[in-house]
JSON list of N, CA and C in Angstrom, two decimals:
[
{"chain": "A", "resi": 1, "resn": "MET", "atom": "N", "xyz": [84.87, 85.34, 87.64]},
{"chain": "A", "resi": 1, "resn": "MET", "atom": "CA", "xyz": [85.82, 84.39, 88.18]},
{"chain": "A", "resi": 1, "resn": "MET", "atom": "C", "xyz": [85.95, 84.62, 89.69]},
{"chain": "A", "resi": 2, "resn": "THR", "atom": "N", "xyz": [85.92, 83.55, 90.47]},
{"chain": "A", "resi": 2, "resn": "THR", "atom": "CA", "xyz": [86.03, 83.65, 91.92]},
{"chain": "A", "resi": 2, "resn": "THR", "atom": "C", "xyz": [87.48, 83.78, 92.33]},
{"chain": "A", "resi": 3, "resn": "ALA", "atom": "N", "xyz": [87.74, 84.70, 93.22]},
{"chain": "A", "resi": 3, "resn": "ALA", "atom": "CA", "xyz": [89.10, 84.90, 93.72]},
{"chain": "A", "resi": 3, "resn": "ALA", "atom": "C", "xyz": [89.48, 83.72, 94.62]},
{"chain": "A", "resi": 4, "resn": "HIS", "atom": "N", "xyz": [90.75, 83.44, 94.67]},
{"chain": "A", "resi": 4, "resn": "HIS", "atom": "CA", "xyz": [91.26, 82.36, 95.51]},
{"chain": "A", "resi": 4, "resn": "HIS", "atom": "C", "xyz": [91.18, 82.73, 96.99]},
{"chain": "A", "resi": 5, "resn": "ILE", "atom": "N", "xyz": [91.04, 81.71, 97.81]},
{"chain": "A", "resi": 5, "resn": "ILE", "atom": "CA", "xyz": [91.03, 81.94, 99.25]},
{"chain": "A", "resi": 5, "resn": "ILE", "atom": "C", "xyz": [92.45, 82.34, 99.70]},
{"chain": "A", "resi": 6, "resn": "ARG", "atom": "N", "xyz": [92.51, 83.30, 100.59]},
{"chain": "A", "resi": 6, "resn": "ARG", "atom": "CA", "xyz": [93.80, 83.77, 101.11]},
{"chain": "A", "resi": 6, "resn": "ARG", "atom": "C", "xyz": [94.34, 82.76, 102.11]},
{"chain": "A", "resi": 7, "resn": "ARG", "atom": "N", "xyz": [95.63, 82.52, 102.08]},
{"chain": "A", "resi": 7, "resn": "ARG", "atom": "CA", "xyz": [96.26, 81.60, 103.04]},
{"chain": "A", "resi": 7, "resn": "ARG", "atom": "C", "xyz": [96.77, 82.42, 104.21]},
{"chain": "A", "resi": 8, "resn": "ILE", "atom": "N", "xyz": [95.92, 82.48, 105.23]},
{"chain": "A", "resi": 8, "resn": "ILE", "atom": "CA", "xyz": [96.22, 83.25, 106.43]},
{"chain": "A", "resi": 8, "resn": "ILE", "atom": "C", "xyz": [96.30, 82.28, 107.61]},
{"chain": "A", "resi": 9, "resn": "SER", "atom": "N", "xyz": [97.35, 82.40, 108.38]},
{"chain": "A", "resi": 9, "resn": "SER", "atom": "CA", "xyz": [97.51, 81.55, 109.56]},
{"chain": "A", "resi": 9, "resn": "SER", "atom": "C", "xyz": [97.41, 82.39, 110.82]},
{"chain": "A", "resi": 10, "resn": "VAL", "atom": "N", "xyz": [97.04, 81.73, 111.89]},
{"chain": "A", "resi": 10, "resn": "VAL", "atom": "CA", "xyz": [97.05, 82.37, 113.20]},
{"chain": "A", "resi": 10, "resn": "VAL", "atom": "C", "xyz": [97.95, 81.54, 114.10]},
{"chain": "A", "resi": 11, "resn": "HIS", "atom": "N", "xyz": [98.82, 82.20, 114.83]},
{"chain": "A", "resi": 11, "resn": "HIS", "atom": "CA", "xyz": [99.63, 81.49, 115.82]},
{"chain": "A", "resi": 11, "resn": "HIS", "atom": "C", "xyz": [99.78, 82.38, 117.05]},
{"chain": "A", "resi": 12, "resn": "VAL", "atom": "N", "xyz": [100.29, 81.79, 118.12]},
{"chain": "A", "resi": 12, "resn": "VAL", "atom": "CA", "xyz": [100.49, 82.50, 119.37]},
{"chain": "A", "resi": 12, "resn": "VAL", "atom": "C", "xyz": [101.98, 82.59, 119.65]},
{"chain": "A", "resi": 13, "resn": "ASP", "atom": "N", "xyz": [102.42, 83.79, 119.98]},
{"chain": "A", "resi": 13, "resn": "ASP", "atom": "CA", "xyz": [103.82, 84.05, 120.31]},
{"chain": "A", "resi": 13, "resn": "ASP", "atom": "C", "xyz": [103.91, 84.36, 121.80]},
{"chain": "A", "resi": 14, "resn": "GLU", "atom": "N", "xyz": [105.00, 83.96, 122.42]},
{"chain": "A", "resi": 14, "resn": "GLU", "atom": "CA", "xyz": [105.22, 84.22, 123.84]},
{"chain": "A", "resi": 14, "resn": "GLU", "atom": "C", "xyz": [106.61, 84.85, 124.00]},
{"chain": "A", "resi": 15, "resn": "PRO", "atom": "N", "xyz": [106.75, 86.17, 123.72]},
{"chain": "A", "resi": 15, "resn": "PRO", "atom": "CA", "xyz": [108.07, 86.80, 123.80]},
{"chain": "A", "resi": 15, "resn": "PRO", "atom": "C", "xyz": [108.64, 86.83, 125.21]},
{"chain": "A", "resi": 16, "resn": "ASP", "atom": "N", "xyz": [107.78, 86.88, 126.20]},
{"chain": "A", "resi": 16, "resn": "ASP", "atom": "CA", "xyz": [108.19, 86.81, 127.60]},
{"chain": "A", "resi": 16, "resn": "ASP", "atom": "C", "xyz": [107.30, 85.77, 128.28]},
{"chain": "A", "resi": 17, "resn": "PRO", "atom": "N", "xyz": [107.84, 85.04, 129.24]},
{"chain": "A", "resi": 17, "resn": "PRO", "atom": "CA", "xyz": [107.03, 83.99, 129.90]},
{"chain": "A", "resi": 17, "resn": "PRO", "atom": "C", "xyz": [105.70, 84.54, 130.44]},
{"chain": "A", "resi": 18, "resn": "GLY", "atom": "N", "xyz": [104.61, 83.85, 130.05]},
{"chain": "A", "resi": 18, "resn": "GLY", "atom": "CA", "xyz": [103.29, 84.22, 130.53]},
{"chain": "A", "resi": 18, "resn": "GLY", "atom": "C", "xyz": [102.63, 85.39, 129.82]},
{"chain": "A", "resi": 19, "resn": "HIS", "atom": "N", "xyz": [103.24, 85.90, 128.74]},
{"chain": "A", "resi": 19, "resn": "HIS", "atom": "CA", "xyz": [102.68, 87.01, 127.95]},
{"chain": "A", "resi": 19, "resn": "HIS", "atom": "C", "xyz": [102.46, 86.50, 126.53]},
{"chain": "A", "resi": 20, "resn": "PHE", "atom": "N", "xyz": [101.19, 86.21, 126.20]},
{"chain": "A", "resi": 20, "resn": "PHE", "atom": "CA", "xyz": [100.84, 85.58, 124.94]},
{"chain": "A", "resi": 20, "resn": "PHE", "atom": "C", "xyz": [100.20, 86.59, 123.99]},
{"chain": "A", "resi": 21, "resn": "PHE", "atom": "N", "xyz": [100.64, 86.59, 122.75]},
{"chain": "A", "resi": 21, "resn": "PHE", "atom": "CA", "xyz": [100.13, 87.48, 121.70]},
{"chain": "A", "resi": 21, "resn": "PHE", "atom": "C", "xyz": [99.71, 86.64, 120.50]},
{"chain": "A", "resi": 22, "resn": "TRP", "atom": "N", "xyz": [98.55, 86.93, 119.92]},
{"chain": "A", "resi": 22, "resn": "TRP", "atom": "CA", "xyz": [98.17, 86.27, 118.67]},
{"chain": "A", "resi": 22, "resn": "TRP", "atom": "C", "xyz": [98.81, 87.04, 117.52]},
{"chain": "A", "resi": 23, "resn": "VAL", "atom": "N", "xyz": [99.10, 86.31, 116.44]},
{"chain": "A", "resi": 23, "resn": "VAL", "atom": "CA", "xyz": [99.71, 86.89, 115.24]},
{"chain": "A", "resi": 23, "resn": "VAL", "atom": "C", "xyz": [99.03, 86.28, 114.01]},
{"chain": "A", "resi": 24, "resn": "LEU", "atom": "N", "xyz": [98.67, 87.13, 113.05]},
{"chain": "A", "resi": 24, "resn": "LEU", "atom": "CA", "xyz": [98.15, 86.66, 111.77]},
{"chain": "A", "resi": 24, "resn": "LEU", "atom": "C", "xyz": [99.23, 86.84, 110.71]},
{"chain": "A", "resi": 25, "resn": "MET", "atom": "N", "xyz": [99.49, 85.78, 109.97]},
{"chain": "A", "resi": 25, "resn": "MET", "atom": "CA", "xyz": [100.49, 85.80, 108.90]},
{"chain": "A", "resi": 25, "resn": "MET", "atom": "C", "xyz": [99.81, 85.36, 107.60]},
{"chain": "A", "resi": 26, "resn": "GLU", "atom": "N", "xyz": [100.27, 85.93, 106.47]},
{"chain": "A", "resi": 26, "resn": "GLU", "atom": "CA", "xyz": [99.72, 85.53, 105.17]},
{"chain": "A", "resi": 26, "resn": "GLU", "atom": "C", "xyz": [100.85, 85.04, 104.28]},
{"chain": "A", "resi": 27, "resn": "GLU", "atom": "N", "xyz": [100.57, 83.94, 103.58]},
{"chain": "A", "resi": 27, "resn": "GLU", "atom": "CA", "xyz": [101.54, 83.38, 102.65]},
{"chain": "A", "resi": 27, "resn": "GLU", "atom": "C", "xyz": [101.76, 84.33, 101.48]},
{"chain": "A", "resi": 28, "resn": "GLY", "atom": "N", "xyz": [103.02, 84.48, 101.09]},
{"chain": "A", "resi": 28, "resn": "GLY", "atom": "CA", "xyz": [103.36, 85.33, 99.96]},
{"chain": "A", "resi": 28, "resn": "GLY", "atom": "C", "xyz": [103.33, 84.55, 98.66]},
{"chain": "A", "resi": 29, "resn": "ASP", "atom": "N", "xyz": [103.94, 85.12, 97.62]},
{"chain": "A", "resi": 29, "resn": "ASP", "atom": "CA", "xyz": [103.99, 84.46, 96.32]},
{"chain": "A", "resi": 29, "resn": "ASP", "atom": "C", "xyz": [104.76, 83.14, 96.39]},
{"chain": "A", "resi": 30, "resn": "ASP", "atom": "N", "xyz": [105.78, 83.11, 97.23]},
{"chain": "A", "resi": 30, "resn": "ASP", "atom": "CA", "xyz": [106.56, 81.90, 97.48]},
{"chain": "A", "resi": 30, "resn": "ASP", "atom": "C", "xyz": [106.03, 81.26, 98.75]},
{"chain": "A", "resi": 31, "resn": "ALA", "atom": "N", "xyz": [105.74, 79.99, 98.72]},
{"chain": "A", "resi": 31, "resn": "ALA", "atom": "CA", "xyz": [105.15, 79.31, 99.87]},
{"chain": "A", "resi": 31, "resn": "ALA", "atom": "C", "xyz": [106.01, 79.38, 101.13]},
{"chain": "A", "resi": 32, "resn": "SER", "atom": "N", "xyz": [107.30, 79.69, 100.96]},
{"chain": "A", "resi": 32, "resn": "SER", "atom": "CA", "xyz": [108.17, 79.79, 102.13]},
{"chain": "A", "resi": 32, "resn": "SER", "atom": "C", "xyz": [108.24, 81.21, 102.68]},
{"chain": "A", "resi": 33, "resn": "GLU", "atom": "N", "xyz": [107.49, 82.11, 102.08]},
{"chain": "A", "resi": 33, "resn": "GLU", "atom": "CA", "xyz": [107.51, 83.53, 102.45]},
{"chain": "A", "resi": 33, "resn": "GLU", "atom": "C", "xyz": [106.19, 83.91, 103.10]},
{"chain": "A", "resi": 34, "resn": "TRP", "atom": "N", "xyz": [106.24, 84.39, 104.35]},
{"chain": "A", "resi": 34, "resn": "TRP", "atom": "CA", "xyz": [105.05, 84.78, 105.09]},
{"chain": "A", "resi": 34, "resn": "TRP", "atom": "C", "xyz": [105.22, 86.21, 105.56]},
{"chain": "A", "resi": 35, "resn": "THR", "atom": "N", "xyz": [104.13, 86.99, 105.51]},
{"chain": "A", "resi": 35, "resn": "THR", "atom": "CA", "xyz": [104.13, 88.38, 105.93]},
{"chain": "A", "resi": 35, "resn": "THR", "atom": "C", "xyz": [103.14, 88.56, 107.07]},
{"chain": "A", "resi": 36, "resn": "GLU", "atom": "N", "xyz": [103.55, 89.30, 108.09]},
{"chain": "A", "resi": 36, "resn": "GLU", "atom": "CA", "xyz": [102.64, 89.55, 109.20]},
{"chain": "A", "resi": 36, "resn": "GLU", "atom": "C", "xyz": [101.56, 90.54, 108.77]},
{"chain": "A", "resi": 37, "resn": "LEU", "atom": "N", "xyz": [100.30, 90.17, 109.00]},
{"chain": "A", "resi": 37, "resn": "LEU", "atom": "CA", "xyz": [99.17, 91.05, 108.69]},
{"chain": "A", "resi": 37, "resn": "LEU", "atom": "C", "xyz": [98.85, 91.95, 109.88]},
{"chain": "A", "resi": 38, "resn": "GLU", "atom": "N", "xyz": [98.77, 91.33, 111.05]},
{"chain": "A", "resi": 38, "resn": "GLU", "atom": "CA", "xyz": [98.49, 92.08, 112.27]},
{"chain": "A", "resi": 38, "resn": "GLU", "atom": "C", "xyz": [98.75, 91.18, 113.46]},
{"chain": "A", "resi": 39, "resn": "SER", "atom": "N", "xyz": [98.80, 91.81, 114.63]},
{"chain": "A", "resi": 39, "resn": "SER", "atom": "CA", "xyz": [99.03, 91.06, 115.86]},
{"chain": "A", "resi": 39, "resn": "SER", "atom": "C", "xyz": [98.36, 91.78, 117.02]},
{"chain": "A", "resi": 40, "resn": "ALA", "atom": "N", "xyz": [98.24, 91.07, 118.13]},
{"chain": "A", "resi": 40, "resn": "ALA", "atom": "CA", "xyz": [97.63, 91.64, 119.32]},
{"chain": "A", "resi": 40, "resn": "ALA", "atom": "C", "xyz": [98.46, 92.81, 119.83]},
{"chain": "A", "resi": 41, "resn": "GLU", "atom": "N", "xyz": [97.79, 93.85, 120.28]},
{"chain": "A", "resi": 41, "resn": "GLU", "atom": "CA", "xyz": [98.49, 95.00, 120.83]},
{"chain": "A", "resi": 41, "resn": "GLU", "atom": "C", "xyz": [98.83, 94.79, 122.30]},
{"chain": "A", "resi": 42, "resn": "GLU", "atom": "N", "xyz": [98.03, 93.98, 122.97]},
{"chain": "A", "resi": 42, "resn": "GLU", "atom": "CA", "xyz": [98.26, 93.70, 124.38]},
{"chain": "A", "resi": 42, "resn": "GLU", "atom": "C", "xyz": [98.33, 92.19, 124.58]},
{"chain": "A", "resi": 43, "resn": "SER", "atom": "N", "xyz": [99.06, 91.79, 125.60]},
{"chain": "A", "resi": 43, "resn": "SER", "atom": "CA", "xyz": [99.24, 90.36, 125.85]},
{"chain": "A", "resi": 43, "resn": "SER", "atom": "C", "xyz": [98.04, 89.76, 126.58]},
{"chain": "A", "resi": 44, "resn": "TYR", "atom": "N", "xyz": [97.95, 88.44, 126.49]},
{"chain": "A", "resi": 44, "resn": "TYR", "atom": "CA", "xyz": [96.94, 87.65, 127.20]},
{"chain": "A", "resi": 44, "resn": "TYR", "atom": "C", "xyz": [97.66, 86.80, 128.23]},
{"chain": "A", "resi": 45, "resn": "ASP", "atom": "N", "xyz": [96.99, 86.53, 129.33]},
{"chain": "A", "resi": 45, "resn": "ASP", "atom": "CA", "xyz": [97.58, 85.70, 130.39]},
{"chain": "A", "resi": 45, "resn": "ASP", "atom": "C", "xyz": [97.59, 84.22, 130.03]},
{"chain": "A", "resi": 46, "resn": "LEU", "atom": "N", "xyz": [96.62, 83.82, 129.20]},
{"chain": "A", "resi": 46, "resn": "LEU", "atom": "CA", "xyz": [96.50, 82.42, 128.82]},
{"chain": "A", "resi": 46, "resn": "LEU", "atom": "C", "xyz": [96.71, 82.24, 127.32]},
{"chain": "A", "resi": 47, "resn": "TRP", "atom": "N", "xyz": [97.43, 81.19, 126.95]},
{"chain": "A", "resi": 47, "resn": "TRP", "atom": "CA", "xyz": [97.66, 80.88, 125.55]},
{"chain": "A", "resi": 47, "resn": "TRP", "atom": "C", "xyz": [96.34, 80.72, 124.81]},
{"chain": "A", "resi": 48, "resn": "LEU", "atom": "N", "xyz": [95.38, 80.01, 125.42]},
{"chain": "A", "resi": 48, "resn": "LEU", "atom": "CA", "xyz": [94.10, 79.75, 124.75]},
{"chain": "A", "resi": 48, "resn": "LEU", "atom": "C", "xyz": [93.32, 81.04, 124.51]},
{"chain": "A", "resi": 49, "resn": "ASP", "atom": "N", "xyz": [93.37, 81.98, 125.43]},
{"chain": "A", "resi": 49, "resn": "ASP", "atom": "CA", "xyz": [92.68, 83.26, 125.22]},
{"chain": "A", "resi": 49, "resn": "ASP", "atom": "C", "xyz": [93.29, 84.01, 124.04]},
{"chain": "A", "resi": 50, "resn": "ALA", "atom": "N", "xyz": [94.62, 83.97, 123.92]},
{"chain": "A", "resi": 50, "resn": "ALA", "atom": "CA", "xyz": [95.29, 84.62, 122.79]},
{"chain": "A", "resi": 50, "resn": "ALA", "atom": "C", "xyz": [94.90, 83.94, 121.48]},
{"chain": "A", "resi": 51, "resn": "LEU", "atom": "N", "xyz": [94.87, 82.63, 121.48]},
{"chain": "A", "resi": 51, "resn": "LEU", "atom": "CA", "xyz": [94.49, 81.89, 120.27]},
{"chain": "A", "resi": 51, "resn": "LEU", "atom": "C", "xyz": [93.05, 82.21, 119.87]},
{"chain": "A", "resi": 52, "resn": "ASP", "atom": "N", "xyz": [92.14, 82.20, 120.83]},
{"chain": "A", "resi": 52, "resn": "ASP", "atom": "CA", "xyz": [90.73, 82.52, 120.54]},
{"chain": "A", "resi": 52, "resn": "ASP", "atom": "C", "xyz": [90.60, 83.91, 119.94]},
{"chain": "A", "resi": 53, "resn": "ALA", "atom": "N", "xyz": [91.30, 84.88, 120.50]},
{"chain": "A", "resi": 53, "resn": "ALA", "atom": "CA", "xyz": [91.24, 86.25, 119.98]},
{"chain": "A", "resi": 53, "resn": "ALA", "atom": "C", "xyz": [91.84, 86.32, 118.57]},
{"chain": "A", "resi": 54, "resn": "GLY", "atom": "N", "xyz": [92.90, 85.55, 118.32]},
{"chain": "A", "resi": 54, "resn": "GLY", "atom": "CA", "xyz": [93.49, 85.51, 116.99]},
{"chain": "A", "resi": 54, "resn": "GLY", "atom": "C", "xyz": [92.56, 84.92, 115.95]},
{"chain": "A", "resi": 55, "resn": "VAL", "atom": "N", "xyz": [91.85, 83.89, 116.33]},
{"chain": "A", "resi": 55, "resn": "VAL", "atom": "CA", "xyz": [90.87, 83.29, 115.42]},
{"chain": "A", "resi": 55, "resn": "VAL", "atom": "C", "xyz": [89.75, 84.28, 115.11]},
{"chain": "A", "resi": 56, "resn": "ARG", "atom": "N", "xyz": [89.29, 85.02, 116.11]},
{"chain": "A", "resi": 56, "resn": "ARG", "atom": "CA", "xyz": [88.26, 86.05, 115.87]},
{"chain": "A", "resi": 56, "resn": "ARG", "atom": "C", "xyz": [88.79, 87.12, 114.92]},
{"chain": "A", "resi": 57, "resn": "ALA", "atom": "N", "xyz": [90.07, 87.50, 115.05]},
{"chain": "A", "resi": 57, "resn": "ALA", "atom": "CA", "xyz": [90.66, 88.47, 114.14]},
{"chain": "A", "resi": 57, "resn": "ALA", "atom": "C", "xyz": [90.72, 87.91, 112.72]},
{"chain": "A", "resi": 58, "resn": "LEU", "atom": "N", "xyz": [91.05, 86.64, 112.59]},
{"chain": "A", "resi": 58, "resn": "LEU", "atom": "CA", "xyz": [91.09, 86.00, 111.28]},
{"chain": "A", "resi": 58, "resn": "LEU", "atom": "C", "xyz": [89.71, 85.98, 110.63]},
{"chain": "A", "resi": 59, "resn": "VAL", "atom": "N", "xyz": [88.70, 85.68, 111.40]},
{"chain": "A", "resi": 59, "resn": "VAL", "atom": "CA", "xyz": [87.33, 85.64, 110.88]},
{"chain": "A", "resi": 59, "resn": "VAL", "atom": "C", "xyz": [86.91, 86.99, 110.31]},
{"chain": "A", "resi": 60, "resn": "ARG", "atom": "N", "xyz": [87.42, 88.08, 110.86]},
{"chain": "A", "resi": 60, "resn": "ARG", "atom": "CA", "xyz": [87.08, 89.42, 110.35]},
{"chain": "A", "resi": 60, "resn": "ARG", "atom": "C", "xyz": [87.60, 89.64, 108.93]},
{"chain": "A", "resi": 61, "resn": "TYR", "atom": "N", "xyz": [88.54, 88.83, 108.47]},
{"chain": "A", "resi": 61, "resn": "TYR", "atom": "CA", "xyz": [89.05, 88.95, 107.10]},
{"chain": "A", "resi": 61, "resn": "TYR", "atom": "C", "xyz": [88.10, 88.31, 106.09]},
{"chain": "A", "resi": 62, "resn": "ALA", "atom": "N", "xyz": [87.08, 87.61, 106.56]},
{"chain": "A", "resi": 62, "resn": "ALA", "atom": "CA", "xyz": [86.13, 86.95, 105.68]},
{"chain": "A", "resi": 62, "resn": "ALA", "atom": "C", "xyz": [84.82, 87.73, 105.67]},
{"chain": "A", "resi": 63, "resn": "PRO", "atom": "N", "xyz": [84.54, 88.48, 104.61]},
{"chain": "A", "resi": 63, "resn": "PRO", "atom": "CA", "xyz": [83.29, 89.22, 104.56]},
{"chain": "A", "resi": 63, "resn": "PRO", "atom": "C", "xyz": [82.06, 88.31, 104.48]},
{"chain": "A", "resi": 64, "resn": "ASP", "atom": "N", "xyz": [82.27, 87.08, 104.06]},
{"chain": "A", "resi": 64, "resn": "ASP", "atom": "CA", "xyz": [81.19, 86.10, 103.96]},
{"chain": "A", "resi": 64, "resn": "ASP", "atom": "C", "xyz": [81.69, 84.80, 104.58]},
{"chain": "A", "resi": 65, "resn": "GLU", "atom": "N", "xyz": [81.09, 84.40, 105.69]},
{"chain": "A", "resi": 65, "resn": "GLU", "atom": "CA", "xyz": [81.58, 83.22, 106.41]},
{"chain": "A", "resi": 65, "resn": "GLU", "atom": "C", "xyz": [81.44, 81.93, 105.61]},
{"chain": "A", "resi": 66, "resn": "ARG", "atom": "N", "xyz": [80.64, 81.95, 104.55]},
{"chain": "A", "resi": 66, "resn": "ARG", "atom": "CA", "xyz": [80.48, 80.73, 103.74]},
{"chain": "A", "resi": 66, "resn": "ARG", "atom": "C", "xyz": [81.67, 80.49, 102.82]},
{"chain": "A", "resi": 67, "resn": "ILE", "atom": "N", "xyz": [82.40, 81.57, 102.45]},
{"chain": "A", "resi": 67, "resn": "ILE", "atom": "CA", "xyz": [83.49, 81.39, 101.49]},
{"chain": "A", "resi": 67, "resn": "ILE", "atom": "C", "xyz": [84.86, 81.79, 102.06]},
{"chain": "A", "resi": 68, "resn": "GLY", "atom": "N", "xyz": [84.91, 82.39, 103.22]},
{"chain": "A", "resi": 68, "resn": "GLY", "atom": "CA", "xyz": [86.19, 82.74, 103.84]},
{"chain": "A", "resi": 68, "resn": "GLY", "atom": "C", "xyz": [86.84, 83.96, 103.23]},
{"chain": "A", "resi": 69, "resn": "PRO", "atom": "N", "xyz": [88.06, 84.26, 103.67]},
{"chain": "A", "resi": 69, "resn": "PRO", "atom": "CA", "xyz": [88.77, 85.44, 103.15]},
{"chain": "A", "resi": 69, "resn": "PRO", "atom": "C", "xyz": [89.25, 85.17, 101.72]},
{"chain": "A", "resi": 70, "resn": "ARG", "atom": "N", "xyz": [88.98, 86.10, 100.84]},
{"chain": "A", "resi": 70, "resn": "ARG", "atom": "CA", "xyz": [89.34, 85.93, 99.43]},
{"chain": "A", "resi": 70, "resn": "ARG", "atom": "C", "xyz": [90.32, 87.02, 99.00]},
{"chain": "A", "resi": 71, "resn": "GLU", "atom": "N", "xyz": [91.12, 86.67, 97.98]},
{"chain": "A", "resi": 71, "resn": "GLU", "atom": "CA", "xyz": [92.02, 87.65, 97.39]},
{"chain": "A", "resi": 71, "resn": "GLU", "atom": "C", "xyz": [91.19, 88.73, 96.73]},
{"chain": "A", "resi": 72, "resn": "VAL", "atom": "N", "xyz": [91.72, 89.93, 96.68]},
{"chain": "A", "resi": 72, "resn": "VAL", "atom": "CA", "xyz": [91.05, 91.04, 96.02]},
{"chain": "A", "resi": 72, "resn": "VAL", "atom": "C", "xyz": [91.12, 90.78, 94.52]},
{"chain": "A", "resi": 73, "resn": "ASN", "atom": "N", "xyz": [89.96, 90.87, 93.85]},
{"chain": "A", "resi": 73, "resn": "ASN", "atom": "CA", "xyz": [89.93, 90.66, 92.40]},
{"chain": "A", "resi": 73, "resn": "ASN", "atom": "C", "xyz": [90.61, 91.81, 91.69]},
{"chain": "A", "resi": 74, "resn": "GLU", "atom": "N", "xyz": [91.32, 91.49, 90.62]},
{"chain": "A", "resi": 74, "resn": "GLU", "atom": "CA", "xyz": [91.92, 92.53, 89.80]},
{"chain": "A", "resi": 74, "resn": "GLU", "atom": "C", "xyz": [90.82, 93.19, 88.98]},
{"chain": "A", "resi": 75, "resn": "ASP", "atom": "N", "xyz": [91.00, 94.46, 88.68]},
{"chain": "A", "resi": 75, "resn": "ASP", "atom": "CA", "xyz": [90.05, 95.20, 87.86]},
{"chain": "A", "resi": 75, "resn": "ASP", "atom": "C", "xyz": [90.25, 94.78, 86.41]},
{"chain": "A", "resi": 76, "resn": "GLU", "atom": "N", "xyz": [89.29, 94.07, 85.85]},
{"chain": "A", "resi": 76, "resn": "GLU", "atom": "CA", "xyz": [89.41, 93.58, 84.48]},
{"chain": "A", "resi": 76, "resn": "GLU", "atom": "C", "xyz": [89.40, 94.70, 83.46]},
{"chain": "A", "resi": 77, "resn": "ASP", "atom": "N", "xyz": [88.89, 95.89, 83.83]},
{"chain": "A", "resi": 77, "resn": "ASP", "atom": "CA", "xyz": [88.84, 97.01, 82.90]},
{"chain": "A", "resi": 77, "resn": "ASP", "atom": "C", "xyz": [90.09, 97.89, 82.98]},
{"chain": "A", "resi": 78, "resn": "ALA", "atom": "N", "xyz": [91.01, 97.58, 83.89]},
{"chain": "A", "resi": 78, "resn": "ALA", "atom": "CA", "xyz": [92.22, 98.39, 84.07]},
{"chain": "A", "resi": 78, "resn": "ALA", "atom": "C", "xyz": [93.16, 98.20, 82.89]},
{"chain": "A", "resi": 79, "resn": "ASP", "atom": "N", "xyz": [93.96, 99.25, 82.62]},
{"chain": "A", "resi": 79, "resn": "ASP", "atom": "CA", "xyz": [94.98, 99.16, 81.57]},
{"chain": "A", "resi": 79, "resn": "ASP", "atom": "C", "xyz": [96.02, 98.12, 81.96]},
{"chain": "A", "resi": 80, "resn": "PRO", "atom": "N", "xyz": [96.50, 97.34, 80.99]},
{"chain": "A", "resi": 80, "resn": "PRO", "atom": "CA", "xyz": [97.53, 96.34, 81.30]},
{"chain": "A", "resi": 80, "resn": "PRO", "atom": "C", "xyz": [98.83, 97.02, 81.77]},
{"chain": "A", "resi": 81, "resn": "VAL", "atom": "N", "xyz": [99.54, 96.35, 82.66]},
{"chain": "A", "resi": 81, "resn": "VAL", "atom": "CA", "xyz": [100.81, 96.87, 83.17]},
{"chain": "A", "resi": 81, "resn": "VAL", "atom": "C", "xyz": [101.93, 96.27, 82.36]},
{"chain": "A", "resi": 82, "resn": "GLY", "atom": "N", "xyz": [102.93, 97.11, 82.02]},
{"chain": "A", "resi": 82, "resn": "GLY", "atom": "CA", "xyz": [104.09, 96.54, 81.36]},
{"chain": "A", "resi": 82, "resn": "GLY", "atom": "C", "xyz": [104.41, 97.10, 80.07]}
]
């Protein structure tokens, strides 16, 4: 069974004027719940440079560019929980 594609977004934050940071967020179990995966450690001078770097970070989550980032498959041989 193929794992579902992960819903990961990239956006740019500007906490201080002229200091742009990319941020990757992933949708949780509830569509209104998002968790930060990672963000830029240093700011960019241009919004577009931050966005480009964020997109490159997102691409690293996809081990195969043809199918994108996928959820980790559960171990079918694992003991059931509960």
